[in-house]
Amino acid sequence: MCLFGSPFDFIFNVLIRKTIMPGKYQACGAAIVMMAALAASVCAELNVRFAQKPEVSDFFGTDDVAFAFSNEENKLFFVDYTEPTPVIRHIAAVDEASNLSMSPDGKWIAFQSGSMADGKDFTPSTAWIVEAREDAVPIQVSPSGKGWTPRFLQSSAEIRVIWAECSSDQYTNKYAWDGCGYMLARSFDDRTPGAIDTIFRGGAYYGGVSYEGKYLGSGEYYSSAHIKDIAIPADEPPVALHNVTCQAPSGSDTTIPLQVCNPSMSQSRVHQNVLMLLDFGYSPSNYVDNGLTNCTPDEGWDFHEYIILLNDENRIVKRYRIPLPNLAADTGLPSGSEWTHCEWSTHPYYGVGCRRIVRKFPHSSIPILMPSNKIEQILGINLKDSAYIPLVSTLDTTQNNHQGVFFAALHVGTETNFQEECWLGDSCSPAPAHAPINLRTADHRICLAGTHLSSSTPMREISVYRADGALISSMKNVNAVAAKVLRLQRIAGVVFVKVKFAEGTSISAPVLRLQR
């Protein structure tokens, strides 16, 4: 997840939100709706406008819609559009909630309490669930201090929650996928928790699981994204995604990971091998200036400009650009906006994301404009056609207002006998099209899964040839046990893979690849 997506995030989350702004909250709709707080004498307004029932029904095609979010104090709120007159409701018994998720029926909310990371300067986190009721009491899911990014298994007929046992430590660059902890699960029977199950022992994955639990996804603040097919042995590294491929002066391919955050695994029934995420932007000129050429992709974008969907072939299958700010706004001059806290909904066709807007205000004593940076909106997203609906918008956009909305989760119900269309490319199968191919000798073992090549010992060089002998890709000085052969993405038929290991021995074999 994005612990701090920008320098402002650190200042706001740590210095302002946690220390300067204590207090209880009330919820507001199109007009302010008063609600009881834990202490009636200490309260402040959550001054927002939320989408009304007719516009929500028109956008999603159903009234079976609910969403949850937190404010700058991490208090938990929700709106249920199955109510005759929906209002924003506050779950008073929840003191702290982030990284929200909603159950398949929209009646439960999963959340974590505690810090986003468990490094030396952060407190542990615990996973919880709570019914979407104002008077509901949360139920602890994970052992105390060992629960991050809890999510519901959307294909389950019972309440089943899956979470990461540990978090990454950004100061030592140890990331969750490298073996930090397990992925755990727990089912609930009439609010009674069952035993804790270990569903994966090869690391903790922030992005959760796909619809049927076949894939895990993750993305770290200082590293690239990863998808792991649970059917592949846990000791095999995950598929690394969102890499830039350039040509070095030597002529060999060089792979550079892009920084990513906010991973959310697909809830599609037929495109389960897809990961939603944000990234830190990409500028090809930065790599060309360092002597690299033929960089792919060849066009750039800005920090958090797009919500990106990537499949396990490292293809960007869909992007959703942040809406431009309204230049006619009354308060401040909007100078930019960006996504944050994106999440796949319970419905395969919809997602949700928070929108940060940067406004500039005149300084009180010197002739400059000072930036004000707040998360002002929660947007529902139609993932098929890129249409947006503002679900929540802050009403006070003045310079000194520090109100904000965070960590949205969205439920959209599906009709009986729902049949999902094939909408994310020409392949529409819940199973991977490329079965893992294992090659062994007495001393070495390599595995080719899609475009991901892993080895039992460090690889020095990787070469891939077409059946006619034409070179597809050549990677030198790899010096790693895992690599992504990106130029295999659109290759079908027989190819020859040759791997030379650090001590000089090699494996060479033909491989049949099926077109996705």
XYZ file of C-alpha atoms in Angstrom:
516
model
C 0.000 0.000 0.000
C 1.049 3.637 -0.279
C 2.203 4.366 3.231
C 2.974 7.949 2.279
C 2.218 8.676 -1.376
C 3.846 12.132 -1.290
C 5.735 14.341 1.165
C 2.416 15.961 2.073
C 1.020 12.562 3.074
C 3.693 12.189 5.746
C 3.059 15.658 7.163
C -0.714 15.249 7.116
C -1.005 11.665 8.346
C 1.655 11.783 11.043
C 1.831 15.392 12.218
C -1.729 16.615 11.648
C -4.160 13.716 11.558
C -2.681 11.854 14.545
C -1.802 14.756 16.851
C -3.512 18.070 16.086
C -7.049 17.044 15.231
C -8.682 14.877 17.918
C -12.463 14.882 18.260
C -15.698 13.082 17.493
C -17.598 13.378 14.255
C -21.040 13.771 12.784
C -22.030 12.696 9.287
C -23.485 14.863 6.528
C -25.313 14.182 3.281
C -26.639 16.637 0.701
C -27.501 18.579 3.847
C -25.844 18.004 7.233
C -27.276 14.969 9.028
C -26.762 15.016 12.803
C -25.790 11.741 14.438
C -24.980 10.758 18.009
C -21.272 10.624 18.866
C -19.666 8.753 21.723
C -19.456 11.991 23.677
C -22.227 14.438 22.751
C -20.336 17.427 24.149
C -17.290 16.861 21.897
C -18.078 16.739 18.187
C -17.264 18.273 14.827
C -18.930 18.164 11.442
C -17.961 15.734 8.722
C -18.971 18.287 6.132
C -19.569 16.324 2.925
C -22.131 15.754 0.209
C -22.916 12.174 -0.802
C -24.573 10.736 -3.906
C -28.346 10.374 -3.709
C -30.275 7.197 -4.412
C -31.618 8.020 -7.926
C -28.173 8.876 -9.339
C -26.592 5.822 -7.707
C -29.309 3.528 -9.090
C -28.874 5.044 -12.544
C -25.074 4.634 -12.506
C -24.859 1.095 -11.114
C -28.158 -0.227 -12.458
C -29.264 -1.386 -8.974
C -30.108 -0.121 -5.487
C -28.028 -2.926 -3.994
C -25.101 -0.570 -3.415
C -23.197 0.334 -0.262
C -19.864 1.958 0.438
C -17.701 2.566 3.485
C -14.939 5.072 4.177
C -12.968 6.651 6.988
C -12.172 10.260 7.807
C -8.982 11.976 8.933
C -9.280 10.369 12.369
C -9.863 6.944 10.803
C -13.439 6.854 12.138
C -15.626 4.480 10.142
C -18.692 5.540 8.108
C -20.963 3.817 5.593
C -23.948 4.438 3.304
C -26.456 1.705 2.397
C -28.615 2.446 -0.660
C -30.992 -0.416 0.069
C -32.444 1.860 2.765
C -35.526 3.880 1.670
C -33.709 7.123 2.536
C -29.940 6.524 2.671
C -27.819 8.577 5.068
C -24.195 8.481 6.128
C -23.932 6.391 9.271
C -21.117 6.263 11.811
C -20.103 2.985 13.520
C -19.277 4.450 16.904
C -17.571 1.399 18.402
C -14.771 1.425 15.806
C -11.968 3.671 17.028
C -9.625 3.311 14.070
C -10.201 1.875 10.589
C -8.106 1.809 7.433
C -7.736 -0.488 4.403
C -11.452 -1.238 4.170
C -13.176 -4.082 2.325
C -16.838 -5.080 1.986
C -18.396 -8.538 2.137
C -20.115 -10.128 -0.893
C -23.563 -9.111 0.424
C -22.455 -5.615 1.491
C -23.477 -6.202 5.115
C -20.003 -6.472 6.669
C -16.889 -4.304 6.585
C -13.345 -5.591 7.105
C -10.672 -3.166 8.295
C -7.340 -2.946 10.035
C -6.523 -0.910 13.117
C -2.942 0.153 13.627
C -0.209 1.382 11.363
C 0.236 0.575 7.686
C 3.702 -0.912 8.290
C 5.416 -2.750 11.113
C 8.917 -1.350 10.777
C 10.887 0.054 13.686
C 8.917 3.321 13.746
C 5.437 1.851 13.319
C 2.936 0.118 15.551
C 1.486 -3.310 14.736
C -1.870 -3.740 13.005
C -4.849 -6.002 13.739
C -7.587 -7.211 11.355
C -11.272 -6.839 12.293
C -14.755 -7.157 10.799
C -17.894 -5.271 11.781
C -21.481 -5.325 10.610
C -22.636 -2.261 8.681
C -24.769 -0.984 11.561
C -24.320 2.098 13.724
C -24.527 0.056 16.941
C -22.384 -2.860 15.733
C -19.471 -4.126 17.822
C -16.337 -5.128 15.847
C -15.082 -8.728 15.926
C -11.348 -9.391 16.018
C -10.170 -11.537 13.109
C -6.394 -11.818 13.444
C -4.175 -12.226 16.484
C -3.341 -8.824 17.939
C -0.659 -7.035 15.952
C -0.652 -9.587 13.129
C -3.313 -8.529 10.651
C -2.863 -6.312 7.590
C -5.163 -5.516 4.636
C -8.055 -7.893 5.464
C -10.393 -8.713 2.580
C -13.398 -10.961 2.098
C -13.205 -13.940 -0.232
C -15.895 -12.791 -2.668
C -16.749 -16.256 -4.030
C -17.462 -17.690 -0.586
C -21.027 -18.409 0.535
C -19.939 -17.824 4.144
C -18.153 -14.869 5.694
C -14.495 -15.674 5.034
C -11.717 -13.152 5.598
C -8.172 -13.366 4.220
C -5.336 -11.196 5.521
C -1.578 -10.736 5.479
C 0.221 -11.791 8.650
C 2.888 -9.102 8.468
C 3.835 -5.909 6.686
C 6.973 -4.642 4.983
C 9.634 -2.533 6.627
C 10.360 0.270 4.190
C 13.587 1.216 5.989
C 15.285 -2.107 5.326
C 13.659 -2.644 1.894
C 12.250 -6.013 2.933
C 9.008 -6.529 1.075
C 6.043 -8.655 1.935
C 6.324 -11.027 -1.018
C 9.872 -12.115 -0.140
C 8.722 -14.516 2.562
C 7.543 -12.161 5.289
C 4.840 -14.161 7.026
C 1.868 -16.067 5.647
C -1.528 -15.405 4.065
C -4.160 -16.482 6.573
C -7.939 -16.972 6.466
C -10.812 -17.355 8.887
C -14.491 -18.166 8.397
C -17.363 -16.985 10.590
C -20.559 -18.807 11.516
C -23.194 -16.438 12.907
C -20.499 -14.063 14.202
C -18.519 -16.919 15.741
C -14.950 -17.095 14.359
C -13.641 -20.444 13.197
C -10.072 -21.698 13.246
C -7.337 -19.721 11.467
C -6.245 -21.401 8.227
C -2.914 -20.872 6.494
C -3.685 -20.569 2.786
C -0.185 -19.611 1.589
C 3.209 -19.927 3.289
C 5.335 -18.086 0.734
C 4.848 -14.503 1.931
C 2.281 -11.861 2.762
C 0.534 -10.163 -0.167
C -1.043 -6.728 0.378
C -3.290 -6.883 -2.687
C -5.295 -9.804 -1.372
C -6.727 -12.676 -3.382
C -8.622 -12.965 -6.654
C -12.328 -13.832 -6.772
C -11.873 -17.570 -6.227
C -8.590 -17.308 -4.332
C -6.417 -18.574 -7.206
C -4.074 -15.578 -7.360
C -2.380 -13.336 -4.807
C -1.243 -9.807 -5.588
C 1.028 -7.271 -3.951
C 2.744 -3.980 -4.608
C 5.213 -2.197 -2.377
C 6.084 1.435 -1.840
C 9.703 1.019 -2.977
C 9.310 -1.914 -5.356
C 7.324 -3.290 -8.280
C 4.064 -5.227 -8.314
C 3.755 -9.003 -8.105
C 1.172 -11.687 -8.853
C 1.472 -15.176 -7.453
C -0.416 -18.168 -8.845
C -1.082 -20.243 -5.727
C -0.855 -23.422 -7.816
C 2.865 -22.736 -8.384
C 5.046 -23.883 -5.451
C 5.489 -21.299 -2.714
C 9.285 -21.338 -3.045
C 9.036 -20.090 -6.650
C 9.253 -16.269 -6.821
C 6.090 -14.421 -7.908
C 5.656 -12.862 -11.339
C 7.097 -9.333 -11.280
C 4.858 -6.774 -13.015
C 4.967 -3.174 -14.191
C 8.538 -3.129 -15.431
C 10.151 -0.887 -17.998
C 12.216 -2.716 -20.616
C 15.040 -0.788 -22.266
C 18.035 -1.700 -24.404
C 21.421 -1.206 -22.801
C 24.447 0.017 -24.824
C 25.606 -3.624 -24.968
C 22.414 -4.519 -26.854
C 20.916 -6.659 -24.090
C 17.557 -6.014 -22.451
C 17.469 -4.210 -19.121
C 14.399 -4.498 -16.908
C 13.614 -1.714 -14.428
C 10.713 -2.008 -11.944
C 8.360 0.947 -11.468
C 7.388 2.022 -7.965
C 3.804 1.057 -7.156
C 1.308 1.046 -4.293
C -2.359 0.426 -3.391
C -2.592 -3.069 -4.937
C -6.028 -4.685 -5.185
C -6.499 -8.126 -6.722
C -9.167 -8.713 -9.394
C -12.693 -9.625 -8.365
C -13.552 -10.610 -11.925
C -14.878 -14.125 -12.385
C -13.219 -14.550 -15.793
C -10.154 -12.269 -15.539
C -8.751 -13.329 -12.183
C -5.093 -12.855 -13.137
C -5.327 -9.021 -13.018
C -4.008 -6.596 -10.391
C -5.254 -3.043 -9.809
C -2.683 -0.527 -8.571
C -1.308 2.999 -8.588
C 2.231 3.940 -9.535
C 4.659 6.810 -9.084
C 4.659 7.849 -12.745
C 7.022 7.107 -15.596
C 9.161 9.333 -17.821
C 11.057 7.624 -20.709
C 13.455 10.570 -20.940
C 14.845 9.714 -17.504
C 16.119 6.392 -18.847
C 17.298 7.740 -22.209
C 19.370 10.317 -20.335
C 21.157 7.390 -18.666
C 22.190 5.800 -21.957
C 19.264 3.402 -22.464
C 17.271 3.170 -25.709
C 14.093 1.561 -27.101
C 12.292 1.803 -23.786
C 8.874 0.141 -23.580
C 6.407 1.730 -23.010
C 7.450 4.755 -25.052
C 5.099 7.325 -23.477
C 5.038 8.561 -19.900
C 2.528 9.628 -17.276
C 2.474 11.424 -13.922
C 2.411 10.333 -10.282
C -0.945 8.600 -9.483
C -2.381 9.893 -12.763
C -3.915 6.501 -13.607
C -5.461 3.578 -11.824
C -3.829 0.723 -13.732
C -4.965 -2.852 -14.362
C -2.125 -5.293 -15.149
C -2.362 -8.974 -15.966
C 0.233 -11.643 -15.208
C 1.704 -11.259 -18.702
C 2.765 -7.755 -17.609
C 0.286 -6.126 -19.989
C -1.596 -2.990 -19.012
C -5.113 -4.104 -19.924
C -6.920 -0.949 -18.745
C -6.162 2.503 -17.321
C -8.411 5.077 -15.646
C -7.217 8.657 -15.699
C -7.932 10.942 -12.752
C -10.597 13.550 -13.673
C -9.216 17.046 -14.130
C -10.039 19.537 -11.346
C -12.839 22.057 -11.755
C -11.143 25.353 -12.650
C -14.290 27.302 -11.707
C -14.115 26.231 -8.061
C -14.940 28.960 -5.532
C -12.117 28.371 -3.072
C -8.508 28.117 -4.099
C -7.139 27.555 -7.572
C -7.163 23.822 -8.370
C -3.762 23.031 -9.852
C -3.831 19.246 -10.047
C -5.407 16.039 -8.839
C -4.358 12.437 -8.336
C -5.762 9.075 -7.321
C -5.194 7.438 -3.965
C -6.636 4.401 -2.095
C -8.072 2.496 -5.069
C -9.905 -0.808 -4.545
C -11.802 -3.332 -6.680
C -15.455 -3.534 -5.597
C -17.448 -6.692 -4.869
C -18.721 -6.486 -8.482
C -16.274 -7.292 -11.313
C -17.309 -4.237 -13.368
C -16.781 -1.567 -10.688
C -14.041 -0.071 -8.576
C -13.610 2.829 -6.191
C -10.877 5.381 -5.620
C -10.203 8.521 -3.602
C -9.352 11.768 -5.375
C -6.794 14.172 -3.979
C -7.035 17.782 -5.242
C -4.206 20.297 -4.937
C -5.407 23.886 -4.492
C -3.287 27.024 -4.290
C -4.098 29.957 -2.017
C -2.482 33.418 -1.692
C 0.003 33.680 1.148
C -1.049 36.048 3.916
C 2.085 38.200 3.793
C 4.140 37.454 0.676
C 3.055 37.380 -3.003
C 3.139 33.600 -3.556
C 0.567 30.841 -3.793
C 0.629 28.202 -1.074
C -0.533 24.647 -1.898
C -3.269 22.887 0.034
C -3.451 19.154 -0.551
C -6.565 17.221 0.555
C -8.431 14.067 -0.414
C -11.748 15.682 -1.332
C -13.722 12.958 -3.124
C -14.546 9.271 -3.335
C -15.357 8.200 -6.890
C -17.156 5.062 -8.015
C -15.668 3.806 -11.285
C -17.232 1.796 -14.082
C -14.213 -0.340 -14.995
C -15.692 -1.246 -18.396
C -16.288 2.251 -19.797
C -14.269 4.509 -17.426
C -17.324 6.485 -16.262
C -17.155 8.019 -12.758
C -19.694 8.958 -10.087
C -18.798 11.126 -7.057
C -19.954 9.109 -4.037
C -18.671 11.577 -1.429
C -17.371 15.133 -1.866
C -16.121 17.479 0.845
C -18.035 20.778 0.974
C -15.388 22.886 2.669
C -12.403 23.330 0.333
C -10.956 26.372 2.093
C -7.274 26.544 2.926
C -7.566 25.867 6.651
C -9.949 22.926 6.378
C -8.270 19.610 7.034
C -11.316 17.406 6.530
C -10.765 14.495 4.181
C -12.107 11.099 3.114
C -10.005 7.957 2.977
C -9.859 4.199 2.350
C -13.107 3.669 0.442
C -14.666 0.242 -0.105
C -17.603 -0.389 -2.452
C -20.275 -3.081 -2.681
C -22.399 -3.484 -5.820
C -24.737 -6.459 -5.933
C -25.034 -8.805 -8.907
C -28.337 -10.121 -10.183
C -29.273 -13.792 -9.918
C -27.505 -15.928 -12.555
C -25.099 -13.090 -13.366
C -22.868 -13.938 -16.339
C -19.757 -11.787 -16.696
C -18.719 -10.656 -20.159
C -15.187 -11.040 -21.510
C -14.100 -7.387 -21.169
C -10.374 -7.257 -20.343
C -8.803 -8.503 -23.568
C -9.350 -11.399 -25.924
C -8.659 -14.093 -23.330
C -11.573 -14.954 -21.066
C -10.666 -17.890 -18.876
C -10.375 -18.100 -15.090
C -7.449 -20.503 -15.479
C -3.956 -19.480 -16.597
C -3.364 -20.036 -20.310
C 0.308 -20.934 -19.789
C 0.865 -23.948 -17.572
C 4.200 -23.754 -15.715
C 6.962 -25.601 -17.583
C 9.734 -27.138 -15.463
C 13.141 -28.115 -16.869
C 15.602 -30.058 -14.734
C 19.172 -31.341 -14.814
C 21.181 -32.980 -12.077
C 22.257 -29.573 -10.733
C 19.634 -27.059 -11.861
C 15.911 -26.497 -12.160
C 14.171 -23.697 -14.048
C 10.476 -22.878 -14.333
C 8.862 -20.837 -17.116
C 5.386 -19.565 -16.133
C 4.011 -17.176 -18.753
C 6.864 -14.708 -19.207
C 8.311 -15.314 -15.730
C 11.483 -17.404 -15.578
C 12.811 -18.651 -12.248
C 15.697 -20.891 -11.315
C 16.995 -22.906 -8.387
C 20.409 -21.214 -8.782
C 21.437 -17.737 -10.030
C 21.147 -17.236 -13.807
C 23.808 -15.244 -15.632
C 22.414 -15.090 -19.190
C 18.988 -15.785 -20.737
C 18.404 -16.168 -24.475
C 15.110 -16.933 -26.216
C 14.897 -17.895 -29.909
C 12.070 -18.507 -32.355
C 11.777 -21.910 -33.975
C 13.523 -20.507 -37.069
C 16.524 -19.442 -34.970
C 15.696 -15.712 -34.801
C 16.666 -14.132 -31.472
C 13.666 -12.878 -29.491
C 15.391 -11.705 -26.317
C 18.857 -11.668 -24.834
C 19.477 -10.768 -21.205
C 23.021 -10.630 -19.868
C 24.410 -10.084 -16.386
C 21.118 -11.205 -14.872
C 22.723 -12.578 -11.693
C 19.359 -13.460 -10.162
C 17.107 -16.453 -9.585
C 14.104 -14.779 -11.258
C 13.581 -12.680 -14.389
C 10.782 -11.429 -16.614
C 11.219 -12.098 -20.351
C 8.895 -9.340 -21.525
C 9.361 -9.905 -25.242
C 7.648 -13.270 -24.866
C 4.332 -11.471 -24.228
C 2.927 -11.761 -27.726
C 4.845 -14.835 -28.900
C 2.959 -18.067 -29.607
C 4.229 -21.443 -30.837
C 7.558 -23.138 -30.191
C 10.419 -21.111 -28.728
C 13.851 -22.205 -27.501
C 14.951 -21.063 -24.061
C 18.630 -21.129 -23.120
C 19.836 -20.287 -19.630
C 23.497 -19.995 -18.666
C 24.208 -20.196 -14.967
C 26.772 -18.321 -12.917
C 29.244 -21.217 -12.839
C 29.091 -21.598 -16.641
C 26.769 -24.576 -17.184
C 23.543 -24.130 -19.170
C 20.091 -25.537 -19.950
C 18.517 -25.308 -23.409
C 15.121 -26.690 -24.395
C 12.161 -26.045 -26.724
C 8.981 -24.680 -25.124
C 5.469 -24.587 -26.605
C 3.665 -21.344 -25.749
C -0.072 -20.871 -26.270
C -1.453 -17.494 -27.312
C -3.433 -15.863 -24.473
